[in-house]
Amino acid sequence: MRKPLVMGNWKLNGSKEMAKALVSGLKQNLAGVKGCDVSIAPPVMYLDEVNGLLAGSNIVLGAQNVDTALSGAFTGDISATMLKEMGAKYIIIGHSERRTYHKESDEFIAKKFAVLKEAGLTPVLCIGETEAENEAGQTQAVCARQIDAVLNTQGAAAFNGAVIAYEPVWAIGTGKSATPAQAQAVHKFIRDHIAKKDESVAKQVIIQYGGSVNDANAAELFTQPDIDGALVGGASLKADAFAVIVKAAEKAKAK
Ligand SMILES: O=C[C@H](O)COP(=O)(O)O
């Protein structure tokens, strides 16, 4: 039985004041939640601040990116050990916004995955096809290629305790979520793909859906057997909406 994980990715949004208000709202709304793991990933500038604000809550700190190096002459980068020291656990890598705007390759992202595992942190590996790839029928091939970058270099065991976030690029920030059936089909494909290497690893890996998840569509998405939670962008900036999503995951997966 997999425990769902709902994670908020604040992206490049926020301020000290906003973080304080949002975390306070989340703590109030999510105090009793036990059946769903919850994490929020603020911009790296606010990690320390938010870590302090989260004290005593059931919400775990996450981060949006990491570099492959642990130290050295890499201006502007942040290491896995630094994130760990700040209290972050779930680290998003391979987000389509980094693949697109920063030209991050599958191989580079796989290195980040390895660095996080080595540091004892949890990679949240984002994968997913663009609209053009979707229309060309390449969804499965793209997802397989993005997973294989890790599978073929680190083995299936690397996915023990790791998280995959399936985020069709065409659904991110567009208000056009994949339908529950569409998402389920890809999630099943991802799990089956890993199962070809190791069935027990595939069974335990958390596969989140991301892309325009909100308080109105979350519950139906979570009815699907291979959707183990969500990676939420826009709706994670509103305490009420995010709490509805978390509670929907808790309820759906308690069944
Ligand atoms: O990391 C989160 C995803 O990119 C989804 O963003 P969104 O919920 O704003 O569509």
Short mmCIF file of C-alpha atoms and ligand atoms in Angstrom, two decimals:
data_model
loop_
_atom_site.label_atom_id
_atom_site.label_comp_id
_atom_site.label_asym_id
_atom_site.label_seq_id
_atom_site.Cartn_x
_atom_site.Cartn_y
_atom_site.Cartn_z
CA MET A 1 0.00 0.00 0.00
CA ARG A 2 1.58 3.28 -1.10
CA LYS A 3 1.07 6.39 1.00
CA PRO A 4 0.26 9.30 -1.30
CA LEU A 5 2.46 12.37 -1.47
CA VAL A 6 1.11 15.80 -2.34
CA MET A 7 3.81 18.35 -2.92
CA GLY A 8 3.51 22.06 -3.58
CA ASN A 9 5.97 23.62 -5.99
CA TRP A 10 5.91 27.35 -5.40
CA LYS A 11 8.18 27.95 -8.41
CA LEU A 12 9.44 31.55 -8.57
CA ASN A 13 6.77 32.96 -6.29
CA GLY A 14 6.67 34.27 -2.78
CA SER A 15 8.18 36.59 -0.24
CA LYS A 16 8.89 36.29 3.47
CA GLU A 17 5.47 37.72 4.21
CA MET A 18 3.67 35.44 1.79
CA ALA A 19 5.52 32.38 3.13
CA LYS A 20 4.48 33.21 6.67
CA ALA A 21 0.81 33.58 5.77
CA LEU A 22 0.72 30.52 3.51
CA VAL A 23 2.49 28.20 5.96
CA SER A 24 0.27 29.40 8.76
CA GLY A 25 -2.82 28.62 6.64
CA LEU A 26 -1.45 25.19 5.69
CA LYS A 27 -0.64 24.30 9.29
CA GLN A 28 -4.16 25.16 10.36
CA ASN A 29 -5.80 23.28 7.50
CA LEU A 30 -3.62 20.19 7.54
CA ALA A 31 -3.07 19.58 11.24
CA GLY A 32 -4.98 16.29 11.41
CA VAL A 33 -3.75 14.77 8.16
CA LYS A 34 -2.06 11.39 8.58
CA GLY A 35 -2.86 9.41 5.45
CA CYS A 36 -0.99 11.60 3.00
CA ASP A 37 2.57 12.88 3.06
CA VAL A 38 2.77 16.60 2.42
CA SER A 39 5.68 18.70 1.26
CA ILE A 40 6.18 22.25 0.03
CA ALA A 41 9.06 23.51 -2.07
CA PRO A 42 9.52 27.26 -1.75
CA PRO A 43 12.21 29.17 -3.66
CA VAL A 44 15.63 28.29 -2.23
CA MET A 45 15.99 31.78 -0.71
CA TYR A 46 13.19 30.98 1.72
CA LEU A 47 14.13 27.42 2.70
CA ASP A 48 15.55 28.38 6.07
CA GLU A 49 12.67 30.71 6.84
CA VAL A 50 10.04 28.13 5.84
CA ASN A 51 11.85 25.34 7.69
CA GLY A 52 11.49 27.38 10.86
CA LEU A 53 7.83 28.09 10.15
CA LEU A 54 7.11 24.39 9.59
CA ALA A 55 8.44 23.36 13.00
CA GLY A 56 6.02 21.09 14.81
CA SER A 57 3.90 20.44 11.71
CA ASN A 58 3.37 17.39 9.53
CA ILE A 59 4.54 19.29 6.44
CA VAL A 60 7.97 18.43 5.12
CA LEU A 61 10.32 20.89 3.46
CA GLY A 62 11.21 20.34 -0.19
CA ALA A 63 13.25 22.16 -2.80
CA GLN A 64 12.93 22.87 -6.51
CA ASN A 65 16.38 22.04 -7.83
CA VAL A 66 19.90 20.88 -7.00
CA ASP A 67 23.26 20.93 -8.71
CA THR A 68 25.30 17.83 -9.51
CA ALA A 69 28.39 19.14 -7.67
CA LEU A 70 28.76 19.16 -3.90
CA SER A 71 31.17 22.11 -3.78
CA GLY A 72 33.56 24.11 -5.90
CA ALA A 73 33.57 26.85 -8.51
CA PHE A 74 29.95 26.61 -9.64
CA THR A 75 28.58 30.12 -9.29
CA GLY A 76 24.92 30.31 -8.41
CA ASP A 77 24.45 26.62 -7.74
CA ILE A 78 23.15 24.85 -4.63
CA SER A 79 24.36 21.43 -3.48
CA ALA A 80 22.51 18.43 -2.11
CA THR A 81 24.35 18.75 1.19
CA MET A 82 23.28 22.38 1.51
CA LEU A 83 19.66 21.43 0.91
CA LYS A 84 19.97 18.68 3.48
CA GLU A 85 21.45 21.09 6.00
CA MET A 86 18.49 23.44 5.43
CA GLY A 87 16.10 20.59 6.30
CA ALA A 88 14.81 19.81 2.81
CA LYS A 89 13.87 16.20 2.00
CA TYR A 90 11.97 16.00 -1.31
CA ILE A 91 13.95 17.58 -4.14
CA ILE A 92 12.35 18.25 -7.51
CA ILE A 93 14.59 17.50 -10.48
CA GLY A 94 13.96 17.43 -14.20
CA HIS A 95 11.04 19.82 -14.11
CA SER A 96 10.04 20.74 -17.66
CA GLU A 97 10.74 24.39 -16.90
CA ARG A 98 14.37 23.49 -16.18
CA ARG A 99 14.56 21.13 -19.14
CA THR A 100 13.25 23.93 -21.38
CA TYR A 101 14.72 27.17 -20.02
CA HIS A 102 18.01 25.73 -18.76
CA LYS A 103 18.48 23.06 -21.40
CA GLU A 104 18.91 20.32 -18.81
CA SER A 105 19.47 16.93 -20.46
CA ASP A 106 18.24 13.51 -19.34
CA GLU A 107 21.85 12.59 -18.47
CA PHE A 108 22.41 15.71 -16.38
CA ILE A 109 19.13 15.12 -14.53
CA ALA A 110 20.12 11.48 -13.91
CA LYS A 111 23.32 12.75 -12.27
CA LYS A 112 21.24 14.95 -9.99
CA PHE A 113 19.17 11.89 -9.10
CA ALA A 114 22.33 10.01 -8.11
CA VAL A 115 23.68 12.92 -6.07
CA LEU A 116 20.42 13.19 -4.13
CA LYS A 117 20.31 9.45 -3.39
CA GLU A 118 23.91 9.58 -2.22
CA ALA A 119 23.02 12.46 0.14
CA GLY A 120 20.04 10.55 1.54
CA LEU A 121 17.51 12.92 -0.03
CA THR A 122 14.43 11.95 -2.04
CA PRO A 123 14.47 12.79 -5.74
CA VAL A 124 11.16 13.84 -7.26
CA LEU A 125 11.93 13.10 -10.88
CA CYS A 126 9.67 15.03 -13.25
CA ILE A 127 8.99 13.51 -16.63
CA GLY A 128 6.46 14.14 -19.34
CA GLU A 129 5.86 14.88 -22.98
CA THR A 130 5.24 18.15 -24.78
CA GLU A 131 2.04 18.84 -26.67
CA ALA A 132 3.74 18.10 -30.00
CA GLU A 133 5.13 14.82 -28.67
CA ASN A 134 1.70 13.94 -27.34
CA GLU A 135 0.08 14.61 -30.67
CA ALA A 136 2.75 12.56 -32.42
CA GLY A 137 1.94 9.58 -30.18
CA GLN A 138 5.31 9.74 -28.44
CA THR A 139 4.15 10.00 -24.82
CA GLN A 140 5.34 6.55 -23.79
CA ALA A 141 8.63 6.81 -25.68
CA VAL A 142 9.44 10.17 -24.05
CA CYS A 143 8.59 8.96 -20.54
CA ALA A 144 10.58 5.75 -21.06
CA ARG A 145 13.61 7.71 -22.30
CA GLN A 146 13.51 10.08 -19.33
CA ILE A 147 13.25 7.19 -16.85
CA ASP A 148 15.85 5.09 -18.64
CA ALA A 149 18.45 7.81 -18.08
CA VAL A 150 18.29 6.77 -14.40
CA LEU A 151 17.34 3.09 -14.81
CA ASN A 152 20.19 2.30 -17.20
CA THR A 153 22.87 4.05 -15.18
CA GLN A 154 21.77 3.41 -11.58
CA GLY A 155 19.55 0.35 -11.85
CA ALA A 156 15.95 -0.12 -10.76
CA ALA A 157 16.96 -0.11 -7.08
CA ALA A 158 17.67 3.62 -7.38
CA PHE A 159 13.90 4.11 -7.48
CA ASN A 160 13.48 2.57 -4.02
CA GLY A 161 12.07 5.38 -1.91
CA ALA A 162 12.12 7.78 -4.86
CA VAL A 163 9.27 9.73 -6.41
CA ILE A 164 8.34 10.21 -10.06
CA ALA A 165 6.09 13.08 -11.10
CA TYR A 166 4.37 12.60 -14.45
CA GLU A 167 3.76 16.11 -15.72
CA PRO A 168 2.57 16.40 -19.30
CA VAL A 169 4.08 19.72 -20.37
CA TRP A 170 0.86 20.73 -22.13
CA ALA A 171 -1.00 20.50 -18.82
CA ILE A 172 1.38 22.63 -16.74
CA GLY A 173 -0.08 26.00 -15.84
CA THR A 174 -2.60 25.79 -18.67
CA GLY A 175 -5.73 24.93 -16.72
CA LYS A 176 -6.00 21.88 -19.00
CA SER A 177 -5.30 18.87 -16.80
CA ALA A 178 -4.94 15.40 -18.27
CA THR A 179 -8.12 13.43 -17.66
CA PRO A 180 -7.93 10.85 -14.88
CA ALA A 181 -8.03 8.08 -17.51
CA GLN A 182 -5.28 9.67 -19.62
CA ALA A 183 -3.04 10.15 -16.59
CA GLN A 184 -3.74 6.65 -15.27
CA ALA A 185 -2.73 5.10 -18.58
CA VAL A 186 0.65 6.85 -18.49
CA HIS A 187 1.19 6.13 -14.79
CA LYS A 188 0.52 2.44 -15.43
CA PHE A 189 2.95 2.52 -18.33
CA ILE A 190 5.62 4.08 -16.09
CA ARG A 191 5.09 1.51 -13.33
CA ASP A 192 5.10 -1.37 -15.83
CA HIS A 193 8.26 0.01 -17.41
CA ILE A 194 10.08 -0.12 -14.07
CA ALA A 195 8.50 -3.51 -13.27
CA LYS A 196 10.22 -4.96 -16.31
CA LYS A 197 13.46 -4.45 -14.35
CA ASP A 198 12.19 -4.96 -10.81
CA GLU A 199 8.60 -5.61 -9.83
CA SER A 200 8.94 -4.85 -6.12
CA VAL A 201 10.61 -1.50 -6.81
CA ALA A 202 7.83 -0.64 -9.26
CA LYS A 203 5.15 -1.49 -6.72
CA GLN A 204 6.46 0.91 -4.09
CA VAL A 205 7.51 3.87 -6.23
CA ILE A 206 5.32 6.94 -5.75
CA ILE A 207 4.08 8.30 -9.07
CA GLN A 208 2.55 11.74 -8.72
CA TYR A 209 0.53 13.49 -11.37
CA GLY A 210 1.22 17.17 -12.05
CA GLY A 211 -0.34 19.65 -14.43
CA SER A 212 -3.23 21.97 -13.53
CA VAL A 213 -4.24 19.97 -10.46
CA ASN A 214 -6.69 22.00 -8.41
CA ASP A 215 -9.26 21.64 -5.66
CA ALA A 216 -11.97 20.77 -8.19
CA ASN A 217 -10.24 18.02 -10.20
CA ALA A 218 -7.93 16.39 -7.62
CA ALA A 219 -10.38 13.91 -6.07
CA GLU A 220 -11.19 12.29 -9.39
CA LEU A 221 -7.54 12.02 -10.38
CA PHE A 222 -6.78 10.26 -7.08
CA THR A 223 -9.42 7.59 -7.73
CA GLN A 224 -7.00 6.11 -10.25
CA PRO A 225 -4.96 3.21 -8.87
CA ASP A 226 -1.55 4.34 -10.12
CA ILE A 227 -1.88 8.03 -9.24
CA ASP A 228 -0.20 8.36 -5.86
CA GLY A 229 -0.66 12.05 -5.19
CA ALA A 230 0.20 15.23 -7.02
CA LEU A 231 2.86 17.79 -7.71
CA VAL A 232 0.94 21.04 -7.55
CA GLY A 233 2.03 24.41 -8.91
CA GLY A 234 -0.47 27.27 -8.98
CA ALA A 235 -2.95 25.77 -6.52
CA SER A 236 -0.19 25.24 -3.95
CA LEU A 237 -0.03 29.01 -3.45
CA LYS A 238 -3.50 28.99 -1.89
CA ALA A 239 -3.71 27.27 1.51
CA ASP A 240 -7.38 26.34 1.16
CA ALA A 241 -7.05 24.83 -2.31
CA PHE A 242 -3.87 22.95 -1.44
CA ALA A 243 -5.48 21.53 1.71
CA VAL A 244 -8.46 20.31 -0.32
CA ILE A 245 -6.06 18.49 -2.66
CA VAL A 246 -4.16 16.88 0.25
CA LYS A 247 -7.36 15.75 1.92
CA ALA A 248 -8.71 14.37 -1.37
CA ALA A 249 -5.58 12.21 -1.68
CA GLU A 250 -5.87 11.05 1.91
CA LYS A 251 -9.52 10.11 1.43
CA ALA A 252 -9.13 8.39 -1.94
CA LYS A 253 -6.19 6.27 -0.86
CA ALA A 254 -7.74 5.27 2.48
CA LYS A 255 -10.30 3.22 0.52
O1 LIG B 1 5.45 21.44 -10.47
C1 LIG B 1 4.26 21.66 -10.70
C2 LIG B 1 3.74 21.60 -12.03
O2 LIG B 1 4.56 22.22 -12.95
C3 LIG B 1 2.29 21.91 -12.18
O3 LIG B 1 2.04 23.28 -12.19
P1 LIG B 1 0.50 23.77 -12.22
O4 LIG B 1 -0.19 23.03 -11.11
O5 LIG B 1 0.57 25.24 -11.99
O6 LIG B 1 -0.03 23.37 -13.55
#
